[in-house]
Every structure is written in structure tokens, then in C-alpha cells.
Short mmCIF file of N, CA, C and O and ligand atoms in Angstrom, two decimals:
data_model
loop_
_atom_site.label_atom_id
_atom_site.label_comp_id
_atom_site.label_asym_id
_atom_site.label_seq_id
_atom_site.Cartn_x
_atom_site.Cartn_y
_atom_site.Cartn_z
N GLN A 1 252.04 67.26 177.42
CA GLN A 1 251.81 65.84 177.72
C GLN A 1 251.76 65.01 176.43
O GLN A 1 252.44 64.01 176.29
N ASN A 2 250.96 65.48 175.46
CA ASN A 2 250.89 64.79 174.17
C ASN A 2 252.25 64.73 173.49
O ASN A 2 252.60 63.73 172.91
N GLU A 3 252.95 65.88 173.59
CA GLU A 3 254.25 65.97 172.93
C GLU A 3 255.22 64.95 173.51
O GLU A 3 255.92 64.27 172.78
N SER A 4 255.21 64.80 174.86
CA SER A 4 256.14 63.86 175.47
C SER A 4 255.74 62.41 175.15
O SER A 4 256.57 61.54 175.05
N LYS A 5 254.46 62.19 174.96
CA LYS A 5 254.00 60.87 174.54
C LYS A 5 254.57 60.55 173.15
O LYS A 5 255.04 59.46 172.90
N ASP A 6 254.53 61.53 172.26
CA ASP A 6 255.09 61.35 170.92
C ASP A 6 256.57 60.99 170.98
O ASP A 6 257.01 60.11 170.27
N VAL A 7 257.31 61.69 171.83
CA VAL A 7 258.74 61.42 171.94
C VAL A 7 258.96 60.00 172.46
O VAL A 7 259.78 59.25 171.91
N ALA A 8 258.21 59.59 173.48
CA ALA A 8 258.36 58.25 174.03
C ALA A 8 258.03 57.20 172.97
O ALA A 8 258.71 56.16 172.88
N THR A 9 257.01 57.47 172.18
CA THR A 9 256.64 56.52 171.11
C THR A 9 257.76 56.39 170.10
O THR A 9 258.12 55.28 169.69
N ARG A 10 258.32 57.54 169.70
CA ARG A 10 259.39 57.49 168.71
C ARG A 10 260.64 56.82 169.27
O ARG A 10 261.31 56.05 168.59
N LEU A 11 260.93 57.08 170.55
CA LEU A 11 262.09 56.43 171.18
C LEU A 11 261.88 54.93 171.26
O LEU A 11 262.81 54.15 171.06
N THR A 12 260.65 54.52 171.55
CA THR A 12 260.34 53.08 171.61
C THR A 12 260.58 52.45 170.24
O THR A 12 261.13 51.34 170.15
N GLU A 13 260.19 53.16 169.18
CA GLU A 13 260.42 52.64 167.83
C GLU A 13 261.92 52.44 167.56
O GLU A 13 262.32 51.44 166.97
N VAL A 14 262.73 53.39 168.01
CA VAL A 14 264.18 53.25 167.85
C VAL A 14 264.67 52.01 168.60
O VAL A 14 265.44 51.19 168.06
N CYS A 15 264.19 51.84 169.83
CA CYS A 15 264.59 50.68 170.64
C CYS A 15 264.21 49.37 169.94
O CYS A 15 265.01 48.43 169.87
N VAL A 16 262.99 49.33 169.42
CA VAL A 16 262.50 48.10 168.78
C VAL A 16 263.33 47.77 167.54
O VAL A 16 263.72 46.61 167.33
N VAL A 17 263.63 48.79 166.73
CA VAL A 17 264.43 48.55 165.51
C VAL A 17 265.79 47.97 165.88
O VAL A 17 266.27 47.01 165.27
N LEU A 18 266.43 48.54 166.90
CA LEU A 18 267.76 48.08 167.29
C LEU A 18 267.69 46.66 167.88
O LEU A 18 268.48 45.79 167.52
N GLU A 19 266.73 46.46 168.78
CA GLU A 19 266.64 45.17 169.47
C GLU A 19 266.29 44.05 168.48
O GLU A 19 266.78 42.92 168.60
N THR A 20 265.47 44.38 167.49
CA THR A 20 265.02 43.37 166.53
C THR A 20 266.10 43.02 165.52
O THR A 20 266.20 41.87 165.09
N ASN A 21 266.89 44.01 165.12
CA ASN A 21 267.79 43.81 163.98
C ASN A 21 269.22 43.44 164.35
O ASN A 21 269.96 42.94 163.51
N ILE A 22 269.61 43.70 165.59
CA ILE A 22 270.99 43.38 165.97
C ILE A 22 270.93 42.21 166.95
O ILE A 22 270.39 42.34 168.06
N PRO A 23 271.40 41.04 166.52
CA PRO A 23 271.18 39.80 167.27
C PRO A 23 271.68 39.85 168.71
O PRO A 23 271.07 39.23 169.58
N TYR A 24 272.77 40.57 168.96
CA TYR A 24 273.33 40.59 170.32
C TYR A 24 272.83 41.78 171.13
O TYR A 24 273.33 42.02 172.22
N PHE A 25 271.85 42.54 170.61
CA PHE A 25 271.14 43.57 171.40
C PHE A 25 269.87 42.92 171.94
O PHE A 25 268.89 42.74 171.21
N ASP A 26 269.86 42.55 173.22
CA ASP A 26 268.71 41.82 173.77
C ASP A 26 267.77 42.69 174.58
O ASP A 26 266.64 42.31 174.85
N TRP A 27 268.24 43.83 175.01
CA TRP A 27 267.40 44.82 175.69
C TRP A 27 267.97 46.19 175.33
O TRP A 27 269.19 46.39 175.41
N VAL A 28 267.10 47.09 174.89
CA VAL A 28 267.55 48.43 174.49
C VAL A 28 266.64 49.45 175.17
O VAL A 28 265.40 49.34 175.07
N GLY A 29 267.21 50.41 175.87
CA GLY A 29 266.38 51.41 176.52
C GLY A 29 267.03 52.78 176.54
O GLY A 29 268.25 52.92 176.40
N PHE A 30 266.19 53.80 176.71
CA PHE A 30 266.66 55.17 176.90
C PHE A 30 266.27 55.64 178.30
O PHE A 30 265.09 55.62 178.66
N TYR A 31 267.27 56.02 179.06
CA TYR A 31 267.06 56.67 180.36
C TYR A 31 267.36 58.16 180.21
O TYR A 31 268.28 58.54 179.48
N PHE A 32 266.61 58.99 180.97
CA PHE A 32 266.87 60.43 180.99
C PHE A 32 266.89 60.92 182.43
O PHE A 32 266.24 60.34 183.30
N ARG A 33 267.59 62.03 182.63
CA ARG A 33 267.58 62.66 183.95
C ARG A 33 266.13 62.99 184.30
O ARG A 33 265.36 63.51 183.48
N ASN A 34 265.74 62.65 185.54
CA ASN A 34 264.36 62.84 186.00
C ASN A 34 264.22 64.25 186.58
O ASN A 34 264.51 64.47 187.76
N GLY A 35 263.80 65.19 185.75
CA GLY A 35 263.65 66.58 186.18
C GLY A 35 264.99 67.10 186.67
O GLY A 35 265.99 66.96 185.98
N ASN A 36 265.01 67.72 187.86
CA ASN A 36 266.32 68.15 188.38
C ASN A 36 266.81 67.25 189.51
O ASN A 36 267.72 67.60 190.26
N LYS A 37 266.20 66.05 189.60
CA LYS A 37 266.66 65.07 190.60
C LYS A 37 267.95 64.40 190.14
O LYS A 37 268.21 64.31 188.95
N GLU A 38 268.71 63.91 191.12
CA GLU A 38 269.96 63.20 190.83
C GLU A 38 269.65 61.74 190.55
O GLU A 38 270.14 60.84 191.25
N GLU A 39 268.77 61.51 189.54
CA GLU A 39 268.40 60.14 189.19
C GLU A 39 268.00 60.06 187.73
O GLU A 39 267.63 61.07 187.11
N LEU A 40 268.06 58.83 187.20
CA LEU A 40 267.64 58.56 185.83
C LEU A 40 266.27 57.91 185.85
O LEU A 40 265.94 57.17 186.79
N LYS A 41 265.49 58.19 184.80
CA LYS A 41 264.18 57.56 184.66
C LYS A 41 264.08 56.91 183.29
O LYS A 41 264.45 57.53 182.28
N LEU A 42 263.58 55.68 183.25
CA LEU A 42 263.42 54.97 181.98
C LEU A 42 262.29 55.61 181.18
O LEU A 42 261.18 55.78 181.70
N LYS A 43 262.58 55.96 179.92
CA LYS A 43 261.57 56.63 179.09
C LYS A 43 261.02 55.70 178.01
O LYS A 43 259.85 55.81 177.62
N ALA A 44 261.85 54.80 177.50
CA ALA A 44 261.42 53.90 176.42
C ALA A 44 262.33 52.70 176.42
O ALA A 44 263.51 52.80 176.79
N PHE A 45 261.80 51.54 176.01
CA PHE A 45 262.64 50.35 175.94
C PHE A 45 262.03 49.32 175.00
O PHE A 45 260.84 49.39 174.67
N ALA A 46 262.86 48.34 174.61
CA ALA A 46 262.40 47.14 173.92
C ALA A 46 263.08 45.96 174.57
O ALA A 46 264.27 46.03 174.90
N GLY A 47 262.34 44.88 174.78
CA GLY A 47 262.85 43.71 175.51
C GLY A 47 261.99 43.50 176.74
O GLY A 47 260.92 44.09 176.87
N GLU A 48 262.47 42.66 177.64
CA GLU A 48 261.72 42.36 178.87
C GLU A 48 261.58 43.60 179.74
O GLU A 48 262.54 44.38 179.87
N PRO A 49 260.41 43.80 180.35
CA PRO A 49 260.26 44.92 181.29
C PRO A 49 261.27 44.80 182.44
O PRO A 49 261.62 43.69 182.83
N THR A 50 261.75 45.94 182.93
CA THR A 50 262.73 45.94 184.02
C THR A 50 262.12 46.57 185.27
O THR A 50 261.25 47.44 185.17
N ASP A 51 262.57 46.11 186.44
CA ASP A 51 262.16 46.72 187.71
C ASP A 51 262.87 48.05 187.93
O ASP A 51 262.47 48.83 188.78
N HIS A 52 263.94 48.30 187.17
CA HIS A 52 264.79 49.46 187.45
C HIS A 52 264.45 50.63 186.55
O HIS A 52 265.21 50.99 185.66
N GLU A 53 263.27 51.20 186.82
CA GLU A 53 262.82 52.36 186.03
C GLU A 53 263.45 53.64 186.54
O GLU A 53 263.53 54.63 185.82
N ILE A 54 263.85 53.64 187.80
CA ILE A 54 264.54 54.79 188.40
C ILE A 54 265.91 54.30 188.90
O ILE A 54 266.00 53.30 189.59
N ILE A 55 266.96 55.01 188.50
CA ILE A 55 268.32 54.65 188.91
C ILE A 55 269.01 55.90 189.46
O ILE A 55 269.18 56.89 188.72
N PRO A 56 269.41 55.89 190.73
CA PRO A 56 270.11 57.05 191.29
C PRO A 56 271.46 57.28 190.60
O PRO A 56 272.13 56.31 190.22
N PHE A 57 271.85 58.54 190.42
CA PHE A 57 273.16 58.87 189.89
C PHE A 57 274.22 58.14 190.71
O PHE A 57 274.15 58.11 191.94
N GLY A 58 275.20 57.55 190.00
CA GLY A 58 276.29 56.86 190.67
C GLY A 58 276.06 55.37 190.84
O GLY A 58 277.01 54.62 191.03
N ARG A 59 274.79 54.94 190.74
CA ARG A 59 274.50 53.51 190.96
C ARG A 59 274.44 52.74 189.65
O ARG A 59 273.79 53.16 188.70
N GLY A 60 275.08 51.58 189.62
CA GLY A 60 275.06 50.72 188.44
C GLY A 60 275.85 51.34 187.30
O GLY A 60 276.48 52.39 187.44
N ILE A 61 275.84 50.66 186.18
CA ILE A 61 276.56 51.13 185.00
C ILE A 61 275.92 52.44 184.52
O ILE A 61 276.60 53.42 184.21
N CYS A 62 274.57 52.44 184.50
CA CYS A 62 273.84 53.63 184.03
C CYS A 62 274.13 54.84 184.92
O CYS A 62 274.44 55.93 184.42
N GLY A 63 274.01 54.64 186.22
CA GLY A 63 274.23 55.75 187.16
C GLY A 63 275.65 56.29 187.09
O GLY A 63 275.88 57.49 187.30
N GLN A 64 276.61 55.41 186.80
CA GLN A 64 278.00 55.87 186.67
C GLN A 64 278.18 56.73 185.42
O GLN A 64 278.92 57.73 185.43
N VAL A 65 277.50 56.36 184.33
CA VAL A 65 277.61 57.14 183.09
C VAL A 65 276.94 58.51 183.25
O VAL A 65 277.39 59.50 182.68
N ALA A 66 275.88 58.57 184.07
CA ALA A 66 275.22 59.86 184.34
C ALA A 66 276.20 60.85 184.96
O ALA A 66 276.10 62.05 184.76
N VAL A 67 277.19 60.32 185.69
CA VAL A 67 278.17 61.16 186.38
C VAL A 67 279.44 61.36 185.56
O VAL A 67 280.03 62.44 185.54
N SER A 68 279.88 60.31 184.85
CA SER A 68 281.17 60.37 184.14
C SER A 68 281.09 61.06 182.78
O SER A 68 282.11 61.52 182.26
N ASN A 69 279.90 61.08 182.16
CA ASN A 69 279.70 61.60 180.79
C ASN A 69 280.49 60.81 179.75
O ASN A 69 280.76 61.32 178.67
N LYS A 70 280.84 59.58 180.08
CA LYS A 70 281.68 58.77 179.17
C LYS A 70 280.99 57.47 178.79
O LYS A 70 280.21 56.92 179.58
N ASN A 71 281.29 56.98 177.60
CA ASN A 71 280.83 55.65 177.20
C ASN A 71 281.31 54.63 178.23
O ASN A 71 282.41 54.75 178.76
N PHE A 72 280.49 53.62 178.48
CA PHE A 72 280.88 52.54 179.40
C PHE A 72 280.56 51.21 178.72
O PHE A 72 279.40 50.88 178.51
N VAL A 73 281.61 50.50 178.34
CA VAL A 73 281.44 49.20 177.69
C VAL A 73 281.83 48.12 178.71
O VAL A 73 282.93 48.15 179.25
N VAL A 74 280.90 47.21 178.97
CA VAL A 74 281.11 46.15 179.95
C VAL A 74 281.07 44.80 179.24
O VAL A 74 280.00 44.29 178.93
N PRO A 75 282.24 44.20 178.98
CA PRO A 75 282.26 42.91 178.28
C PRO A 75 281.71 41.76 179.12
O PRO A 75 281.19 40.80 178.59
N ASP A 76 281.86 41.91 180.47
CA ASP A 76 281.44 40.83 181.37
C ASP A 76 280.87 41.48 182.64
O ASP A 76 281.62 41.98 183.47
N VAL A 77 279.55 41.44 182.79
CA VAL A 77 278.93 42.14 183.92
C VAL A 77 279.34 41.53 185.27
O VAL A 77 279.34 42.23 186.28
N LYS A 78 279.73 40.26 185.28
CA LYS A 78 280.12 39.60 186.54
C LYS A 78 281.38 40.24 187.13
O LYS A 78 281.63 40.14 188.33
N ALA A 79 282.17 40.89 186.28
CA ALA A 79 283.42 41.51 186.75
C ALA A 79 283.19 42.90 187.34
O ALA A 79 284.13 43.53 187.82
N GLN A 80 281.93 43.39 187.33
CA GLN A 80 281.63 44.74 187.84
C GLN A 80 281.09 44.66 189.26
O GLN A 80 280.20 43.86 189.54
N ASN A 81 281.60 45.52 190.16
CA ASN A 81 281.00 45.51 191.51
C ASN A 81 279.90 46.55 191.67
O ASN A 81 279.03 46.40 192.52
N ASN A 82 279.90 47.60 190.83
CA ASN A 82 278.80 48.57 190.87
C ASN A 82 277.91 48.32 189.65
O ASN A 82 278.02 48.99 188.63
N TYR A 83 277.07 47.32 189.79
CA TYR A 83 276.24 46.85 188.68
C TYR A 83 274.87 46.49 189.21
O TYR A 83 274.74 45.89 190.28
N ILE A 84 273.82 46.88 188.48
CA ILE A 84 272.44 46.53 188.85
C ILE A 84 271.96 45.46 187.87
O ILE A 84 271.82 45.72 186.67
N ALA A 85 271.71 44.26 188.38
CA ALA A 85 271.28 43.16 187.51
C ALA A 85 269.79 43.30 187.20
O ALA A 85 268.96 43.45 188.10
N CYS A 86 269.46 43.27 185.91
CA CYS A 86 268.06 43.34 185.48
C CYS A 86 267.53 41.96 185.12
O CYS A 86 266.35 41.68 185.25
N SER A 87 268.41 41.09 184.66
CA SER A 87 268.01 39.75 184.25
C SER A 87 269.20 38.83 184.39
O SER A 87 270.35 39.22 184.14
N ILE A 88 268.94 37.58 184.80
CA ILE A 88 270.04 36.62 184.98
C ILE A 88 270.69 36.25 183.65
O ILE A 88 271.77 35.71 183.62
N HIS A 89 269.99 36.56 182.53
CA HIS A 89 270.52 36.19 181.22
C HIS A 89 271.58 37.18 180.71
O HIS A 89 272.29 36.88 179.76
N VAL A 90 271.65 38.36 181.34
CA VAL A 90 272.52 39.41 180.80
C VAL A 90 273.99 39.11 181.11
O VAL A 90 274.36 38.86 182.25
N LYS A 91 274.81 39.16 180.05
CA LYS A 91 276.24 38.89 180.21
C LYS A 91 277.09 40.14 179.99
O LYS A 91 278.21 40.23 180.51
N ALA A 92 276.56 41.08 179.18
CA ALA A 92 277.35 42.26 178.83
C ALA A 92 276.41 43.46 178.68
O ALA A 92 275.20 43.30 178.50
N GLU A 93 277.02 44.65 178.76
CA GLU A 93 276.20 45.86 178.70
C GLU A 93 277.01 47.00 178.08
O GLU A 93 278.24 47.05 178.24
N ILE A 94 276.32 47.90 177.38
CA ILE A 94 276.97 49.11 176.87
C ILE A 94 276.05 50.29 177.14
O ILE A 94 274.83 50.19 176.92
N VAL A 95 276.62 51.37 177.66
CA VAL A 95 275.85 52.59 177.93
C VAL A 95 276.58 53.76 177.29
O VAL A 95 277.78 53.96 177.52
N ILE A 96 275.84 54.52 176.48
CA ILE A 96 276.42 55.67 175.77
C ILE A 96 275.63 56.92 176.16
O ILE A 96 274.39 56.95 175.98
N PRO A 97 276.30 57.94 176.71
CA PRO A 97 275.58 59.14 177.12
C PRO A 97 275.00 59.90 175.92
O PRO A 97 275.53 59.83 174.82
N LEU A 98 273.91 60.63 176.20
CA LEU A 98 273.23 61.41 175.17
C LEU A 98 273.33 62.89 175.56
O LEU A 98 272.93 63.27 176.66
N PHE A 99 273.90 63.68 174.64
CA PHE A 99 274.17 65.08 174.94
C PHE A 99 273.23 66.00 174.16
O PHE A 99 272.97 65.77 172.98
N VAL A 100 272.75 67.04 174.84
CA VAL A 100 272.05 68.14 174.17
C VAL A 100 272.76 69.42 174.59
O VAL A 100 272.90 69.69 175.79
N ASN A 101 273.26 70.16 173.60
CA ASN A 101 274.06 71.37 173.86
C ASN A 101 275.20 71.09 174.84
O ASN A 101 275.44 71.87 175.76
N GLY A 102 275.85 69.94 174.65
CA GLY A 102 277.00 69.59 175.47
C GLY A 102 276.66 69.06 176.85
O GLY A 102 277.55 68.68 177.61
N GLU A 103 275.36 69.00 177.18
CA GLU A 103 274.97 68.52 178.51
C GLU A 103 274.49 67.06 178.43
O GLU A 103 273.70 66.70 177.55
N ASN A 104 274.99 66.25 179.36
CA ASN A 104 274.59 64.84 179.45
C ASN A 104 273.19 64.77 180.06
O ASN A 104 273.02 64.95 181.26
N ILE A 105 272.19 64.51 179.20
CA ILE A 105 270.80 64.53 179.69
C ILE A 105 270.19 63.14 179.79
O ILE A 105 269.08 62.97 180.29
N GLY A 106 270.93 62.14 179.31
CA GLY A 106 270.39 60.78 179.35
C GLY A 106 271.35 59.81 178.70
O GLY A 106 272.55 60.09 178.59
N GLN A 107 270.82 58.69 178.26
CA GLN A 107 271.71 57.65 177.75
C GLN A 107 270.92 56.56 177.05
O GLN A 107 269.73 56.37 177.33
N ILE A 108 271.60 55.87 176.14
CA ILE A 108 271.06 54.62 175.62
C ILE A 108 271.78 53.49 176.35
O ILE A 108 273.00 53.55 176.57
N ASP A 109 271.01 52.49 176.76
CA ASP A 109 271.53 51.36 177.53
C ASP A 109 271.16 50.08 176.80
O ASP A 109 270.00 49.89 176.45
N ILE A 110 272.16 49.24 176.56
CA ILE A 110 271.91 47.98 175.86
C ILE A 110 272.48 46.82 176.65
O ILE A 110 273.63 46.86 177.10
N ASP A 111 271.64 45.79 176.84
CA ASP A 111 272.06 44.55 177.50
C ASP A 111 272.20 43.47 176.45
O ASP A 111 271.42 43.41 175.49
N SER A 112 273.17 42.59 176.66
CA SER A 112 273.36 41.47 175.74
C SER A 112 273.43 40.16 176.51
O SER A 112 274.00 40.09 177.60
N HIS A 113 272.88 39.12 175.90
CA HIS A 113 272.98 37.76 176.47
C HIS A 113 274.24 37.06 175.96
O HIS A 113 274.49 35.91 176.32
N THR A 114 274.99 37.74 175.11
CA THR A 114 276.25 37.23 174.57
C THR A 114 277.40 37.85 175.35
O THR A 114 277.35 39.03 175.67
N GLU A 115 278.42 37.07 175.65
CA GLU A 115 279.57 37.62 176.36
C GLU A 115 280.48 38.40 175.41
O GLU A 115 280.76 37.92 174.31
N ASP A 116 280.92 39.57 175.85
CA ASP A 116 281.87 40.42 175.12
C ASP A 116 281.48 40.66 173.64
O ASP A 116 282.29 40.40 172.75
N PRO A 117 280.27 41.17 173.38
CA PRO A 117 279.81 41.30 172.00
C PRO A 117 280.08 42.67 171.37
O PRO A 117 279.98 42.82 170.16
N PHE A 118 280.42 43.68 172.19
CA PHE A 118 280.40 45.06 171.69
C PHE A 118 281.76 45.50 171.17
O PHE A 118 282.77 45.36 171.85
N SER A 119 281.75 46.06 169.95
CA SER A 119 282.98 46.52 169.30
C SER A 119 283.03 48.05 169.34
O SER A 119 282.06 48.72 169.72
N HIS A 120 284.16 48.58 168.91
CA HIS A 120 284.28 50.04 168.79
C HIS A 120 283.25 50.58 167.78
O HIS A 120 282.71 51.68 167.97
N GLU A 121 282.95 49.80 166.76
CA GLU A 121 281.93 50.20 165.77
C GLU A 121 280.57 50.36 166.43
O GLU A 121 279.80 51.25 166.07
N ASP A 122 280.25 49.49 167.40
CA ASP A 122 278.99 49.63 168.13
C ASP A 122 278.95 50.96 168.88
O ASP A 122 277.92 51.65 168.89
N GLU A 123 280.07 51.31 169.50
CA GLU A 123 280.14 52.59 170.21
C GLU A 123 279.88 53.75 169.26
O GLU A 123 279.08 54.65 169.56
N LEU A 124 280.56 53.73 168.10
CA LEU A 124 280.40 54.82 167.12
C LEU A 124 278.96 54.86 166.60
O LEU A 124 278.36 55.93 166.46
N PHE A 125 278.41 53.70 166.32
CA PHE A 125 277.03 53.59 165.83
C PHE A 125 276.05 54.16 166.86
O PHE A 125 275.16 54.95 166.52
N LEU A 126 276.23 53.80 168.12
CA LEU A 126 275.30 54.26 169.16
C LEU A 126 275.48 55.75 169.46
O LEU A 126 274.51 56.44 169.80
N GLU A 127 276.71 56.26 169.32
CA GLU A 127 276.91 57.71 169.44
C GLU A 127 276.13 58.42 168.34
O GLU A 127 275.50 59.46 168.57
N TRP A 128 276.16 57.85 167.14
CA TRP A 128 275.43 58.41 166.00
C TRP A 128 273.91 58.36 166.25
O TRP A 128 273.19 59.32 166.00
N ILE A 129 273.45 57.23 166.79
CA ILE A 129 272.02 57.11 167.15
C ILE A 129 271.65 58.23 168.12
O ILE A 129 270.65 58.94 167.94
N ASN A 130 272.47 58.41 169.17
CA ASN A 130 272.15 59.42 170.19
C ASN A 130 272.17 60.84 169.62
O ASN A 130 271.33 61.67 169.99
N GLU A 131 273.13 61.11 168.72
CA GLU A 131 273.15 62.44 168.08
C GLU A 131 271.85 62.70 167.34
O GLU A 131 271.30 63.80 167.38
N ASN A 132 271.36 61.68 166.67
CA ASN A 132 270.10 61.84 165.91
C ASN A 132 268.90 61.91 166.85
O ASN A 132 267.97 62.70 166.62
N VAL A 133 268.91 61.10 167.90
CA VAL A 133 267.82 61.14 168.88
C VAL A 133 267.76 62.52 169.55
O VAL A 133 266.66 63.04 169.80
N SER A 134 268.91 63.12 169.79
CA SER A 134 268.92 64.43 170.46
C SER A 134 268.14 65.48 169.67
O SER A 134 267.65 66.45 170.24
N LYS A 135 267.99 65.25 168.36
CA LYS A 135 267.27 66.21 167.51
C LYS A 135 265.76 66.03 167.55
O LYS A 135 265.02 66.89 167.06
N ILE A 136 265.27 64.90 168.08
CA ILE A 136 263.81 64.67 168.10
C ILE A 136 263.23 64.82 169.51
O ILE A 136 262.06 64.55 169.75
N LEU A 137 264.06 65.24 170.46
CA LEU A 137 263.56 65.36 171.85
C LEU A 137 262.75 66.65 172.04
O LEU A 137 262.96 67.62 171.37
N1 SME B 1 272.33 47.10 184.38
C1 SME B 1 272.06 48.50 184.52
C2 SME B 1 270.66 48.73 185.04
C3 SME B 1 269.66 48.91 183.98
S1 SME B 1 269.18 47.44 183.27
O1 SME B 1 270.33 46.93 182.47
C4 SME B 1 267.89 47.66 182.23
C5 SME B 1 273.07 49.15 185.42
O2 SME B 1 273.90 48.47 186.05
O3 SME B 1 273.03 50.37 185.54
#
């Protein structure tokens, strides 16, 4: 229990650093598979609290990445039909899966209030973040 608290604290610090320093990162969170259930659970975040702490596999951008194991860059959330809105201010989203021993165990999810803000460099940067996070879990 203490150990998992430490991990959540460290993940929150990562979220805060990203949300504070990158102007177009307005909400940053880490979701992980909830035990052996077919759902994601929010473990740490920075930004406004969300109602969506549990997301079933397949639902929304996050739930789709849980199934596809692929990066999902959404330049315009209005153009998505399988999307879970967390805030009316959100215009774009990026979700990058997090792998441990080749298994997709979670993801970093970022919302932006700016339209079409995410570049290929953001994808590479967030993949690098996830590789490093996978070592502290
Ligand atoms: N928009 C996400 C839900 C999570 S919130 O962005 C925090 C989705 O469609 O999966």
C-alpha cells in the first residue's frame, strides 16, 4: 500500500512538471489497467479533476488505445465519434500507451485547450517519458 502511494506521488510529480512547463498541455494523467478487469483506472493527474476515473476498454480515446496498443493523436476532438468529453475547453488530445515487458499496461493522456497542438516530437517525447516511467512502477 505504501509502495503504491509512492508510485502515485511520483507519477503526479511527472504530471505536474509536464502540465506546468508545456503551455499546450492543459491536463496530464496516467491511466493503468485496473487489475485484470477490462478497464482503465486513473492513477495520477495534473489539471482539473475528471469524472472519468474508470474507462472501459474500447471507450473513448483512452479505451481505444488500451485495445490498439498504438499512439492516438487527436488534433480535433469534435471530429471523433468515440470520445469521452472531460471538459468543454478541450480541443485536442494525445494518448501514448505505456509498455512493461512488451505489454500495454497503461497510458499517458494529455488534453489541450489549443487546436491541433501535437507534433511528432511530442509523440517521441511522451514515448520517452513512458519508457522512463515504466522503470519506476
Ligand atoms: N477524453 C478521454 C477521456 C479521459 S479525459 O480526457 C481526462 C477519452 O476520450 O478517452
